[in-house]
Each structure stands twice: as structure tokens, then as C-alpha cells.
mmCIF file of C-alpha atoms in Angstrom:
data_model
loop_
_atom_site.group_PDB
_atom_site.id
_atom_site.type_symbol
_atom_site.label_atom_id
_atom_site.label_comp_id
_atom_site.label_asym_id
_atom_site.label_seq_id
_atom_site.Cartn_x
_atom_site.Cartn_y
_atom_site.Cartn_z
ATOM 1 C CA MET O 163 23.878 31.878 -95.342
ATOM 2 C CA ARG O 164 25.450 30.345 -92.239
ATOM 3 C CA PHE O 165 28.912 31.289 -93.506
ATOM 4 C CA VAL O 166 27.752 34.911 -94.046
ATOM 5 C CA LEU O 167 26.502 35.122 -90.459
ATOM 6 C CA VAL O 168 29.679 33.552 -89.098
ATOM 7 C CA ALA O 169 31.823 36.009 -91.091
ATOM 8 C CA ALA O 170 29.692 38.918 -89.864
ATOM 9 C CA ALA O 171 29.900 37.735 -86.255
ATOM 10 C CA LYS O 172 33.692 37.433 -86.611
ATOM 11 C CA ASP O 173 33.988 41.039 -87.809
ATOM 12 C CA ILE O 174 31.686 42.297 -85.060
ATOM 13 C CA ARG O 175 33.789 40.511 -82.435
ATOM 14 C CA ARG O 176 36.897 42.124 -83.925
ATOM 15 C CA ARG O 177 35.216 45.517 -83.673
ATOM 16 C CA MET O 178 34.291 44.841 -80.060
ATOM 17 C CA ALA O 179 37.920 43.994 -79.357
ATOM 18 C CA ASP O 180 38.650 47.670 -80.037
ATOM 19 C CA PRO O 181 36.317 49.336 -77.502
ATOM 20 C CA ALA O 182 37.840 52.788 -77.989
ATOM 21 C CA ALA O 183 36.887 53.001 -81.669
ATOM 22 C CA LEU O 184 33.510 51.400 -81.032
ATOM 23 C CA SER O 185 32.683 53.822 -78.233
ATOM 24 C CA ILE O 186 33.660 56.759 -80.453
ATOM 25 C CA TRP O 187 31.350 55.529 -83.216
ATOM 26 C CA LEU O 188 28.496 54.955 -80.790
ATOM 27 C CA GLY O 189 29.035 58.091 -78.734
ATOM 28 C CA LEU O 190 29.733 60.535 -81.554
ATOM 29 C CA PRO O 191 26.083 61.098 -82.576
ATOM 30 C CA LEU O 192 24.965 61.411 -78.948
ATOM 31 C CA ILE O 193 27.726 63.898 -78.103
ATOM 32 C CA LEU O 194 27.078 65.928 -81.238
ATOM 33 C CA ALA O 195 23.309 65.860 -80.689
ATOM 34 C CA GLY O 196 23.789 67.095 -77.130
ATOM 35 C CA LEU O 197 26.089 69.901 -78.243
ATOM 36 C CA LEU O 198 23.729 70.913 -81.028
ATOM 37 C CA SER O 199 20.795 70.882 -78.629
ATOM 38 C CA PHE O 200 22.723 73.108 -76.227
ATOM 39 C CA ILE O 201 23.661 75.543 -79.007
ATOM 40 C CA SER O 202 20.103 75.645 -80.378
ATOM 41 C CA ASN O 203 18.685 76.402 -76.930
ATOM 42 C CA VAL O 204 21.173 79.109 -75.932
ATOM 43 C CA GLY O 205 19.278 82.321 -75.397
ATOM 44 C CA GLY O 206 15.869 80.674 -75.609
ATOM 45 C CA ASP O 207 13.379 81.135 -78.416
ATOM 46 C CA ALA O 208 12.520 84.791 -77.743
ATOM 47 C CA PRO O 209 13.922 87.173 -80.379
ATOM 48 C CA PRO O 210 16.032 90.106 -79.166
ATOM 49 C CA ARG O 211 14.264 93.414 -78.575
ATOM 50 C CA ALA O 212 15.589 96.938 -78.890
ATOM 51 C CA ARG O 213 15.248 99.224 -75.876
ATOM 52 C CA VAL O 214 14.866 102.868 -76.874
ATOM 53 C CA LEU O 215 15.094 105.672 -74.319
ATOM 54 C CA LEU O 216 12.808 108.561 -75.354
ATOM 55 C CA VAL O 217 13.398 112.113 -74.179
ATOM 56 C CA ASP O 218 10.329 114.196 -75.100
ATOM 57 C CA GLN O 219 11.300 117.856 -74.838
ATOM 58 C CA ASP O 220 8.274 118.969 -76.845
ATOM 59 C CA ASN O 221 5.485 117.506 -74.663
ATOM 60 C CA THR O 222 2.793 118.042 -77.281
ATOM 61 C CA PRO O 223 0.035 115.776 -78.659
ATOM 62 C CA ILE O 224 2.091 115.074 -81.811
ATOM 63 C CA SER O 225 5.251 114.119 -79.910
ATOM 64 C CA GLY O 226 3.113 112.035 -77.568
ATOM 65 C CA LEU O 227 2.122 109.871 -80.571
ATOM 66 C CA LEU O 228 5.708 108.622 -81.087
ATOM 67 C CA PRO O 229 5.619 105.782 -78.512
ATOM 68 C CA THR O 230 2.275 104.604 -79.905
ATOM 69 C CA ALA O 231 3.502 104.722 -83.502
ATOM 70 C CA THR O 232 6.570 102.596 -82.768
ATOM 71 C CA ARG O 233 4.439 99.877 -81.191
ATOM 72 C CA GLN O 234 2.365 99.326 -84.336
ATOM 73 C CA GLY O 235 2.900 96.059 -86.174
ATOM 74 C CA ASN O 236 4.391 94.199 -83.190
ATOM 75 C CA THR O 237 7.826 95.656 -83.793
ATOM 76 C CA PRO O 238 10.544 94.319 -81.449
ATOM 77 C CA ILE O 239 11.110 97.794 -79.957
ATOM 78 C CA ASP O 240 10.413 98.853 -76.386
ATOM 79 C CA ILE O 241 10.050 102.586 -75.717
ATOM 80 C CA GLU O 242 10.831 104.014 -72.291
ATOM 81 C CA GLU O 243 10.392 107.724 -71.562
ATOM 82 C CA VAL O 244 13.214 109.187 -69.464
ATOM 83 C CA THR O 245 14.762 112.527 -68.641
ATOM 84 C CA LEU O 246 17.708 113.801 -70.629
ATOM 85 C CA GLU O 247 20.165 113.235 -67.779
ATOM 86 C CA GLU O 248 19.000 109.686 -67.149
ATOM 87 C CA GLY O 249 18.985 108.901 -70.857
ATOM 88 C CA ARG O 250 22.555 110.134 -71.306
ATOM 89 C CA ARG O 251 23.728 108.186 -68.290
ATOM 90 C CA ARG O 252 22.093 104.922 -69.367
ATOM 91 C CA ILE O 253 23.145 105.051 -73.019
ATOM 92 C CA ASP O 254 26.724 105.832 -71.965
ATOM 93 C CA GLY O 255 26.562 102.795 -69.672
ATOM 94 C CA GLY O 256 25.322 100.538 -72.485
ATOM 95 C CA ASP O 257 21.940 100.007 -70.783
ATOM 96 C CA ALA O 258 19.886 100.595 -73.956
ATOM 97 C CA THR O 259 19.976 100.224 -77.711
ATOM 98 C CA ALA O 260 19.395 103.883 -78.539
ATOM 99 C CA LEU O 261 18.515 107.285 -77.098
ATOM 100 C CA LEU O 262 15.982 109.352 -79.083
ATOM 101 C CA ILE O 263 15.681 113.043 -78.217
ATOM 102 C CA VAL O 264 12.595 114.852 -79.511
ATOM 103 C CA PRO O 265 13.391 118.603 -79.374
ATOM 104 C CA ALA O 266 11.036 121.425 -78.554
ATOM 105 C CA GLY O 267 9.207 122.637 -81.648
ATOM 106 C CA PHE O 268 8.699 119.116 -83.030
ATOM 107 C CA GLN O 269 4.929 119.573 -83.310
ATOM 108 C CA ASN O 270 5.318 122.865 -85.150
ATOM 109 C CA ALA O 271 7.694 121.172 -87.594
ATOM 110 C CA VAL O 272 5.202 118.369 -88.252
ATOM 111 C CA ILE O 273 2.295 120.703 -88.952
ATOM 112 C CA GLY O 274 4.495 122.758 -91.279
ATOM 113 C CA SER O 275 5.209 125.938 -89.337
ATOM 114 C CA GLY O 276 8.771 125.278 -88.175
ATOM 115 C CA SER O 277 11.733 122.886 -88.229
ATOM 116 C CA ALA O 278 13.144 120.400 -85.746
ATOM 117 C CA ARG O 279 15.987 117.860 -85.717
ATOM 118 C CA LEU O 280 15.573 114.492 -84.026
ATOM 119 C CA GLN O 281 18.693 113.294 -82.228
ATOM 120 C CA LEU O 282 19.404 109.561 -82.202
ATOM 121 C CA VAL O 283 22.311 108.183 -80.150
ATOM 122 C CA THR O 284 22.939 104.457 -80.658
ATOM 123 C CA ASN O 285 24.816 101.886 -78.621
ATOM 124 C CA PRO O 286 28.133 101.087 -80.403
ATOM 125 C CA SER O 287 28.353 97.670 -78.742
ATOM 126 C CA GLN O 288 25.266 96.497 -80.681
ATOM 127 C CA ARG O 289 25.032 96.167 -84.451
ATOM 128 C CA VAL O 290 21.676 94.849 -85.655
ATOM 129 C CA LEU O 291 19.240 96.450 -83.208
ATOM 130 C CA PRO O 292 20.548 100.050 -83.592
ATOM 131 C CA ALA O 293 20.152 99.751 -87.376
ATOM 132 C CA MET O 294 16.567 98.628 -86.852
ATOM 133 C CA VAL O 295 15.867 101.622 -84.596
ATOM 134 C CA ARG O 296 17.450 103.969 -87.131
ATOM 135 C CA GLN O 297 15.185 102.590 -89.856
ATOM 136 C CA MET O 298 12.177 103.045 -87.583
ATOM 137 C CA VAL O 299 13.037 106.729 -87.058
ATOM 138 C CA GLU O 300 13.524 107.239 -90.799
ATOM 139 C CA VAL O 301 10.134 105.663 -91.517
ATOM 140 C CA LEU O 302 8.493 107.941 -88.965
ATOM 141 C CA ALA O 303 10.148 110.983 -90.547
ATOM 142 C CA GLU O 304 8.991 109.937 -94.020
ATOM 143 C CA GLY O 305 5.494 109.294 -92.720
ATOM 144 C CA ALA O 306 5.367 112.709 -91.096
ATOM 145 C CA PHE O 307 6.557 114.339 -94.325
ATOM 146 C CA TYR O 308 3.866 112.778 -96.533
ATOM 147 C CA GLY O 309 1.192 112.955 -93.857
ATOM 148 C CA GLN O 310 1.813 116.687 -93.504
ATOM 149 C CA ARG O 311 1.214 117.247 -97.185
ATOM 150 C CA LEU O 312 -1.867 115.085 -97.389
ATOM 151 C CA PHE O 313 -3.591 115.980 -94.122
ATOM 152 C CA ALA O 314 -2.183 119.359 -93.125
ATOM 153 C CA GLU O 315 -5.565 120.788 -92.082
ATOM 154 C CA PRO O 316 -6.688 117.873 -89.845
ATOM 155 C CA ILE O 317 -3.208 117.708 -88.272
ATOM 156 C CA SER O 318 -3.324 121.383 -87.365
ATOM 157 C CA LEU O 319 -6.753 120.884 -85.774
ATOM 158 C CA ILE O 320 -5.416 117.977 -83.709
ATOM 159 C CA ALA O 321 -2.446 120.043 -82.608
ATOM 160 C CA SER O 322 -4.678 122.924 -81.521
ATOM 161 C CA SER O 323 -6.872 120.643 -79.367
ATOM 162 C CA PRO O 324 -6.522 121.008 -75.588
ATOM 163 C CA GLN O 325 -3.857 118.702 -74.103
ATOM 164 C CA SER O 326 -6.049 117.659 -71.165
ATOM 165 C CA GLY O 327 -9.536 116.219 -71.423
ATOM 166 C CA PRO O 328 -11.454 115.153 -74.529
ATOM 167 C CA PRO O 329 -11.470 117.461 -77.573
ATOM 168 C CA PRO O 330 -14.596 119.537 -78.281
ATOM 169 C CA ASP O 331 -17.282 117.911 -80.422
ATOM 170 C CA ALA O 332 -16.931 120.649 -83.021
ATOM 171 C CA ASN O 333 -13.223 119.882 -83.472
ATOM 172 C CA VAL O 334 -13.921 116.154 -83.809
ATOM 173 C CA ALA O 335 -16.548 116.786 -86.463
ATOM 174 C CA THR O 336 -14.343 119.224 -88.334
ATOM 175 C CA ILE O 337 -11.384 116.805 -88.312
ATOM 176 C CA ALA O 338 -13.571 113.932 -89.551
ATOM 177 C CA VAL O 339 -15.015 116.055 -92.378
ATOM 178 C CA ALA O 340 -11.549 117.268 -93.428
ATOM 179 C CA VAL O 341 -10.140 113.723 -93.506
ATOM 180 C CA ASN O 342 -13.137 112.443 -95.488
ATOM 181 C CA GLN O 343 -12.861 115.259 -98.003
ATOM 182 C CA ARG O 344 -9.169 114.580 -98.507
ATOM 183 C CA LEU O 345 -9.771 110.881 -99.012
ATOM 184 C CA THR O 346 -12.501 111.697 -101.534
ATOM 185 C CA GLN O 347 -9.996 113.745 -103.520
ATOM 186 C CA LEU O 348 -7.622 110.781 -103.514
ATOM 187 C CA GLN O 349 -10.166 108.434 -105.077
ATOM 188 C CA GLY O 350 -8.541 106.624 -107.995
ATOM 189 C CA VAL O 351 -5.060 107.144 -106.541
ATOM 190 C CA LEU O 352 -5.149 105.534 -103.111
ATOM 191 C CA LEU O 353 -8.607 103.975 -103.090
ATOM 192 C CA PRO O 354 -8.155 101.743 -104.998
ATOM 193 C CA PRO O 355 -4.367 102.170 -105.322
ATOM 194 C CA VAL O 356 -2.843 102.770 -108.715
ATOM 195 C CA ILE O 357 -0.220 100.066 -108.150
ATOM 196 C CA THR O 358 -1.186 96.717 -106.694
ATOM 197 C CA PHE O 359 0.845 93.613 -106.051
ATOM 198 C CA SER O 360 0.114 90.145 -104.801
ATOM 199 C CA VAL O 361 2.313 87.771 -102.855
ATOM 200 C CA LYS O 362 1.921 84.055 -103.346
ATOM 201 C CA THR O 363 3.293 81.958 -100.518
ATOM 202 C CA GLU O 364 3.059 78.298 -99.711
ATOM 203 C CA ALA O 365 1.167 77.389 -96.612
ATOM 204 C CA ALA O 366 3.629 77.049 -93.770
ATOM 205 C CA THR O 367 2.243 74.053 -91.971
ATOM 206 C CA GLU O 368 5.559 72.863 -90.556
ATOM 207 C CA GLN O 369 7.514 74.390 -87.726
ATOM 208 C CA PRO O 370 10.913 75.779 -88.765
ATOM 209 C CA LEU O 371 13.832 73.541 -87.873
ATOM 210 C CA ASN O 372 16.179 74.715 -85.158
ATOM 211 C CA PHE O 373 19.972 74.634 -85.283
ATOM 212 C CA GLY O 374 20.307 71.123 -83.891
ATOM 213 C CA GLN O 375 17.658 69.603 -86.142
ATOM 214 C CA LEU O 376 19.355 71.051 -89.230
ATOM 215 C CA PHE O 377 22.747 69.588 -88.328
ATOM 216 C CA LEU O 378 21.675 66.172 -86.982
ATOM 217 C CA PRO O 379 21.213 64.262 -90.311
ATOM 218 C CA GLY O 380 24.589 65.432 -91.578
ATOM 219 C CA MET O 381 26.271 64.556 -88.286
ATOM 220 C CA LEU O 382 24.808 61.043 -88.415
ATOM 221 C CA PHE O 383 26.150 60.509 -91.912
ATOM 222 C CA MET O 384 29.523 61.793 -90.833
ATOM 223 C CA SER O 385 29.529 58.944 -88.307
ATOM 224 C CA PHE O 386 28.494 56.496 -91.030
ATOM 225 C CA LEU O 387 31.381 57.609 -93.234
ATOM 226 C CA PHE O 388 33.777 57.094 -90.324
ATOM 227 C CA ILE O 389 32.320 53.615 -89.775
ATOM 228 C CA ALA O 390 32.552 52.729 -93.465
ATOM 229 C CA GLN O 391 36.120 53.993 -93.632
ATOM 230 C CA GLY O 392 37.157 52.158 -90.456
ATOM 231 C CA MET O 393 35.547 48.829 -91.367
ATOM 232 C CA SER O 394 36.489 48.809 -95.044
ATOM 233 C CA VAL O 395 40.184 48.931 -94.239
ATOM 234 C CA ASP O 396 39.682 45.639 -92.401
ATOM 235 C CA VAL O 397 40.497 43.757 -95.621
ATOM 236 C CA TRP O 398 44.092 44.956 -95.312
ATOM 237 C CA ASP O 399 44.314 43.842 -91.674
ATOM 238 C CA GLU O 400 43.088 40.370 -92.598
ATOM 239 C CA LYS O 401 45.469 40.215 -95.536
ATOM 240 C CA GLN O 402 48.487 41.049 -93.407
ATOM 241 C CA GLU O 403 47.430 38.522 -90.749
ATOM 242 C CA GLY O 404 46.964 35.810 -93.374
ATOM 243 C CA THR O 405 43.338 35.099 -92.457
ATOM 244 C CA LEU O 406 42.003 36.412 -95.767
ATOM 245 C CA ARG O 407 44.043 33.911 -97.828
ATOM 246 C CA ARG O 408 43.072 31.005 -95.550
ATOM 247 C CA LEU O 409 39.377 31.918 -95.778
ATOM 248 C CA LEU O 410 39.522 32.030 -99.537
ATOM 249 C CA THR O 411 40.970 28.503 -99.670
ATOM 250 C CA THR O 412 37.678 27.154 -98.300
ATOM 251 C CA PRO O 413 34.780 26.171 -100.589
ATOM 252 C CA GLN O 414 33.017 29.403 -99.680
ATOM 253 C CA SER O 415 33.026 32.170 -102.295
ATOM 254 C CA ALA O 416 34.641 35.575 -101.924
ATOM 255 C CA GLY O 417 31.233 37.150 -102.434
ATOM 256 C CA ARG O 418 29.886 35.552 -99.264
ATOM 257 C CA LEU O 419 32.881 36.785 -97.307
ATOM 258 C CA LEU O 420 32.329 40.326 -98.570
ATOM 259 C CA PHE O 421 28.618 40.071 -97.859
ATOM 260 C CA GLY O 422 29.403 39.020 -94.290
ATOM 261 C CA LYS O 423 31.554 42.130 -93.897
ATOM 262 C CA LEU O 424 28.692 44.279 -95.213
ATOM 263 C CA VAL O 425 26.308 42.685 -92.702
ATOM 264 C CA ALA O 426 28.748 43.432 -89.884
ATOM 265 C CA GLY O 427 29.095 47.053 -91.015
ATOM 266 C CA ILE O 428 25.335 47.452 -91.299
ATOM 267 C CA ALA O 429 24.898 46.062 -87.782
ATOM 268 C CA VAL O 430 27.392 48.551 -86.332
ATOM 269 C CA ALA O 431 25.806 51.403 -88.319
ATOM 270 C CA ALA O 432 22.368 50.404 -87.049
ATOM 271 C CA ALA O 433 23.622 50.588 -83.460
ATOM 272 C CA VAL O 434 25.033 54.064 -84.094
ATOM 273 C CA ALA O 435 21.816 55.141 -85.847
ATOM 274 C CA VAL O 436 19.748 53.915 -82.899
ATOM 275 C CA ALA O 437 21.883 55.997 -80.540
ATOM 276 C CA GLY O 438 21.536 59.097 -82.714
ATOM 277 C CA LEU O 439 17.794 58.700 -83.304
ATOM 278 C CA LEU O 440 17.117 58.100 -79.610
ATOM 279 C CA GLY O 441 19.060 61.269 -78.911
ATOM 280 C CA ALA O 442 16.873 63.100 -81.443
ATOM 281 C CA VAL O 443 13.732 61.765 -79.734
ATOM 282 C CA GLY O 444 14.900 63.036 -76.357
ATOM 283 C CA LEU O 445 16.532 66.309 -77.390
ATOM 284 C CA PHE O 446 14.637 67.426 -80.498
ATOM 285 C CA ASP O 447 11.155 65.936 -79.873
ATOM 286 C CA LEU O 448 11.390 63.549 -82.825
ATOM 287 C CA ALA O 449 8.234 61.458 -83.202
ATOM 288 C CA TRP O 450 8.702 57.760 -82.419
ATOM 289 C CA SER O 451 6.771 56.828 -85.559
ATOM 290 C CA ARG O 452 9.570 58.239 -87.720
ATOM 291 C CA VAL O 453 12.340 56.178 -86.134
ATOM 292 C CA PRO O 454 11.868 52.732 -87.810
ATOM 293 C CA LEU O 455 11.991 53.890 -91.437
ATOM 294 C CA ALA O 456 14.809 56.338 -90.671
ATOM 295 C CA LEU O 457 16.776 53.493 -89.047
ATOM 296 C CA LEU O 458 16.350 51.273 -92.108
ATOM 297 C CA TRP O 459 17.436 54.100 -94.377
ATOM 298 C CA CYS O 460 20.557 54.803 -92.322
ATOM 299 C CA ALA O 461 21.562 51.147 -92.323
ATOM 300 C CA TYR O 462 20.965 50.838 -96.072
ATOM 301 C CA VAL O 463 23.053 53.883 -97.007
ATOM 302 C CA CYS O 464 25.878 52.949 -94.641
ATOM 303 C CA GLY O 465 26.050 49.489 -96.211
ATOM 304 C CA ALA O 466 26.292 51.105 -99.646
ATOM 305 C CA LEU O 467 29.069 53.431 -98.484
ATOM 306 C CA LEU O 468 30.930 50.459 -97.003
ATOM 307 C CA ALA O 469 30.747 48.559 -100.308
ATOM 308 C CA MET O 470 32.144 51.535 -102.242
ATOM 309 C CA LEU O 471 34.998 52.216 -99.825
ATOM 310 C CA THR O 472 35.898 48.514 -99.666
ATOM 311 C CA LEU O 473 36.488 48.560 -103.422
ATOM 312 C CA LEU O 474 38.794 51.570 -103.005
ATOM 313 C CA HIS O 475 40.880 49.704 -100.435
ATOM 314 C CA LEU O 476 41.080 46.637 -102.670
ATOM 315 C CA LEU O 477 42.333 48.719 -105.588
ATOM 316 C CA ALA O 478 45.190 50.301 -103.625
ATOM 317 C CA ARG O 479 48.687 48.794 -103.641
ATOM 318 C CA SER O 480 49.407 49.325 -99.936
ATOM 319 C CA GLN O 481 47.479 49.809 -96.743
ATOM 320 C CA ARG O 482 48.890 53.284 -96.250
ATOM 321 C CA GLY O 483 47.961 54.206 -99.805
ATOM 322 C CA SER O 484 44.458 52.814 -99.346
ATOM 323 C CA GLU O 485 43.919 54.852 -96.184
ATOM 324 C CA MET O 486 45.100 58.011 -97.941
ATOM 325 C CA LEU O 487 42.829 57.260 -100.903
ATOM 326 C CA ALA O 488 39.836 56.694 -98.642
ATOM 327 C CA GLY O 489 40.564 59.939 -96.780
ATOM 328 C CA VAL O 490 40.827 61.886 -100.042
ATOM 329 C CA VAL O 491 37.405 60.572 -101.039
ATOM 330 C CA THR O 492 35.529 60.811 -97.731
ATOM 331 C CA PHE O 493 36.604 64.356 -96.825
ATOM 332 C CA PRO O 494 35.057 65.963 -99.963
ATOM 333 C CA LEU O 495 31.992 63.769 -99.479
ATOM 334 C CA MET O 496 31.568 65.167 -95.969
ATOM 335 C CA MET O 497 32.077 68.709 -97.250
ATOM 336 C CA LEU O 498 29.677 68.439 -100.186
ATOM 337 C CA GLY O 499 27.180 65.992 -98.702
ATOM 338 C CA GLY O 500 25.867 68.164 -95.872
ATOM 339 C CA SER O 501 27.933 66.715 -93.011
ATOM 340 C CA PHE O 502 30.076 69.747 -92.173
ATOM 341 C CA PHE O 503 27.327 72.259 -92.978
ATOM 342 C CA PRO O 504 23.601 71.719 -93.636
ATOM 343 C CA PHE O 505 22.424 72.229 -97.198
ATOM 344 C CA GLU O 506 20.458 75.298 -96.052
ATOM 345 C CA ALA O 507 23.739 77.085 -95.225
ATOM 346 C CA MET O 508 25.648 76.070 -98.379
ATOM 347 C CA PRO O 509 25.973 77.963 -101.700
ATOM 348 C CA PRO O 510 23.440 76.866 -104.355
ATOM 349 C CA TRP O 511 26.096 75.427 -106.673
ATOM 350 C CA MET O 512 27.493 73.296 -103.858
ATOM 351 C CA VAL O 513 24.006 72.088 -102.921
ATOM 352 C CA SER O 514 23.286 71.067 -106.518
ATOM 353 C CA VAL O 515 26.462 68.963 -106.512
ATOM 354 C CA GLY O 516 26.254 67.682 -102.941
ATOM 355 C CA LYS O 517 22.724 66.341 -103.190
ATOM 356 C CA TRP O 518 23.869 63.903 -105.872
ATOM 357 C CA THR O 519 26.684 62.405 -103.814
ATOM 358 C CA PRO O 520 25.844 59.096 -102.066
ATOM 359 C CA ASN O 521 25.851 60.576 -98.579
ATOM 360 C CA GLY O 522 24.184 63.777 -99.841
ATOM 361 C CA LEU O 523 21.268 61.735 -101.174
ATOM 362 C CA GLY O 524 21.135 59.957 -97.837
ATOM 363 C CA VAL O 525 21.160 63.193 -95.824
ATOM 364 C CA ALA O 526 18.438 64.823 -97.932
ATOM 365 C CA ARG O 527 16.101 61.830 -97.680
ATOM 366 C CA LEU O 528 16.854 61.321 -93.984
ATOM 367 C CA LYS O 529 15.833 64.918 -93.284
ATOM 368 C CA GLU O 530 12.507 64.218 -94.995
ATOM 369 C CA LEU O 531 12.075 61.015 -93.004
ATOM 370 C CA LEU O 532 12.771 62.817 -89.724
ATOM 371 C CA TYR O 533 10.956 66.132 -90.154
ATOM 372 C CA GLY O 534 9.031 66.385 -93.420
ATOM 373 C CA ASP O 535 6.634 64.583 -95.725
ATOM 374 C CA VAL O 536 8.075 61.337 -97.019
ATOM 375 C CA SER O 537 7.814 60.926 -100.786
ATOM 376 C CA MET O 538 8.091 57.259 -101.666
ATOM 377 C CA ALA O 539 8.994 58.158 -105.245
ATOM 378 C CA SER O 540 11.948 60.333 -104.222
ATOM 379 C CA LEU O 541 12.972 57.767 -101.604
ATOM 380 C CA ALA O 542 12.952 54.972 -104.193
ATOM 381 C CA LEU O 543 14.879 57.118 -106.677
ATOM 382 C CA ALA O 544 17.511 57.922 -104.056
ATOM 383 C CA ALA O 545 17.714 54.238 -103.093
ATOM 384 C CA LEU O 546 18.440 53.353 -106.717
ATOM 385 C CA GLY O 547 20.931 56.188 -107.077
ATOM 386 C CA ILE O 548 22.851 54.895 -104.058
ATOM 387 C CA GLY O 549 22.240 51.178 -104.476
ATOM 388 C CA ILE O 550 23.230 50.705 -108.119
ATOM 389 C CA PRO O 551 26.770 52.144 -107.701
ATOM 390 C CA ALA O 552 27.098 50.180 -104.461
ATOM 391 C CA LEU O 553 26.074 46.949 -106.204
ATOM 392 C CA LEU O 554 28.569 47.557 -108.990
ATOM 393 C CA ALA O 555 31.265 48.266 -106.396
ATOM 394 C CA TYR O 556 30.364 45.051 -104.550
ATOM 395 C CA LEU O 557 30.624 42.965 -107.753
ATOM 396 C CA ALA O 558 33.939 44.600 -108.657
ATOM 397 C CA ALA O 559 35.277 43.967 -105.143
ATOM 398 C CA TRP O 560 34.132 40.327 -105.409
ATOM 399 C CA ARG O 561 36.236 39.851 -108.543
ATOM 400 C CA ARG O 562 39.181 41.735 -107.050
ATOM 401 C CA LEU O 563 39.286 39.989 -103.659
ATOM 402 C CA ARG O 564 41.099 36.757 -104.641
ATOM 403 C CA SER O 565 43.836 38.518 -106.584
ATOM 404 C CA PHE O 566 44.128 41.024 -103.719
ATOM 405 C CA ALA O 567 44.613 38.261 -101.160
ATOM 406 C CA ASN O 568 47.262 36.494 -103.238
ATOM 407 C CA ALA O 569 49.184 39.633 -104.233
#
């Protein structure tokens, strides 16, 4: 065991002799976490709202219901009544999402004794909000159409009510009786409805993840792949310097030497994971209780990745070829394993493949450890799925190391 620790300390000292690479490995998760936090906080948490300028040229009780109707259901639409001149000026200046002009005769059209055309002018510099306003106007038009046919008599009584002061008691009673009679006729059609549907949803007990929280696990594992790639090529450096052959002439086994390199890689990965997790605590409100197990998981998976990439370097015939081979392998792993894009933003077929890659398994379980409910069964299954190939790679590298050093 002493030889393993000495070999690990030697590799760590060699890493510290290259402060530029070490600082990049340590600083990468902090820099990325800060950038992701900045991106996720741009614009705040408030959703955008559409500002609609309303020009009411009808000035009747029915047209006066439009602002109230658009506010139902907490729709993200703000209605502001303006004059036609002001509305034209502001919509031309891009100061609103849309301008809605209600023409004279709108009330007569609603109660069925005339026609009217609503005019909607949208802001061309906006895309989503004008479409939402247009849908709102279409829904209002459809509602007026069907409401006119179902409740024509009560609507006409409301329209004939005086515009100032409360309506007469007789009108209120007549309207109530007419509405009740119409609803009675609709028994078996609307009450209860002919068509029913039910929606089954899972209880949403967790807060949705923001942009930075989604990207952080993948960014951490991108750093781990860089570490594994940078430290696994160390066998070629030691071979060219002659230290690998001299070490293998000692009574110590090649397996202990490789194990020392894995310990050194795990130590560096743990330092990087600590930096990234501390950044998540400060920037994304990660609970401290989740840090220890997440740290162990990061170190474990990085050690497995290091064992696999070390075998690739030992199988290559030249250092340049080994670096190209490692790059060919790690780049698709980053693409499929959720490092470039979170699994939530990837196509389903790519997710089904990526979650079975070594780093994909690590990213998926790390996300559960950081934000969700930890399933020990899934964690153990992922540990076996990563650990067994890594163990086989370690044993193959053990057998390959002596012939590699003497080649």
C-alpha cells in the first residue's frame, strides 16, 4: 500500500508541476457554473407579458366587458385603453405588443342585429406574444358567436340596460329567469356534459430546474473526461522518459503502479468536484447534505473513466495515435452523455443511447443526487454498469503495461 501512495503522490506532484493545466481543471467547473448562473438569471424569473392597447369606439356595456374577459384565468396580457391616435403612435413606435380597435356597432353585432370587424395590429418585432394575443381575440370571437346563439335573449336585455347606475330590478329578474330557463333546456348536454375527460398528473413536489442546474452535472463530467484524458496519457510520458521501465524492474507489480495512478486521478477529480459542488451551493442553492454522496460518486466515476482511457493509451502504437484515439472516444461520449447538452434537450433516441454510456450513467445519477430523490437500487446498478467495464479495463491494462514499457 505504501508503494501505491508513493506512486500516487509522484503523479500528483507531476500534475502540480503543470499549474496551467491544473488551474484549468480546477477552474473550469467554477467558470462554467458562474456563466450558467448568469444565463439562468438573465431577465429574472417573471414571464414576459403582452401589452395590448385597446381603442373602444363602441363605448357600450358589451365592449366594456372586453378588458375584463381578457384578464380571466391569469393570462399574461395587460390591457390599456387609449385613443386611436395614441394607439397608432405607440404601436408604430414598438411600445406595445398589439393594438386592438373595437369599432362602433360591436354591441349590435354581438347581440345579432349587425356586423362589426375587430382590427388587430401586432408588433412585428415580437413573435410569441403577438400570436398569443391573436389567439385571445379569436377565442373571444368564438365565445361571442356561441354565446349569442345560446343566450341571445339575456344578452339583449343586458345591452338595453342603462349605461350609468345599477340596472332595474325587473331587468335583473328577467335576465336571471332567461338564463335559468336556457340552462334547463341544456340539461343532459352541458349539465352534465356529454363528453368528459380526466387528466392524470403526477404530484409536482419539486421545483423545476433552471438553466444552470440542468447543465451543471454534464459540465462537471466534461471536466472529468478532460482530467481522465490528460492523466491517462501520462503512461506515454513516463515511457519516453524511461521512468516506467525502471519502475517495473522493482519488485512492485504493475498493478500497484496503475492503482497509484488511479488514486492520483481520483484525488485530482475530487478537488475539481469540490470546486464545482461548492459553486453549486453558492450559485444554485444546492443543499449541503447532498454534497458528500455526490462527491463520492464523482470521484468513483472519474476513476472508472481514467481506467478505461488508460487502456486505450496502452493499446496504441504511438503517443500521437493514442491521443487521437482518446479524442475520438471522448468527444462522442461528451456529445451523447449529456455534457454538451442536457438530456432534457436531446432527442429521445440520443437519450436512450447516451444514458448507457459511462459518463451518461454518471450524469443521470449525479442529477438525482443533486436535485432529486436518490434511489439506491438505480445508484447501485449504475455503479455496477460503470465499475465492471472499468475493472476489466484495469486488469487488461495491468497485463499490457510490461509489454508496453518494453516495446
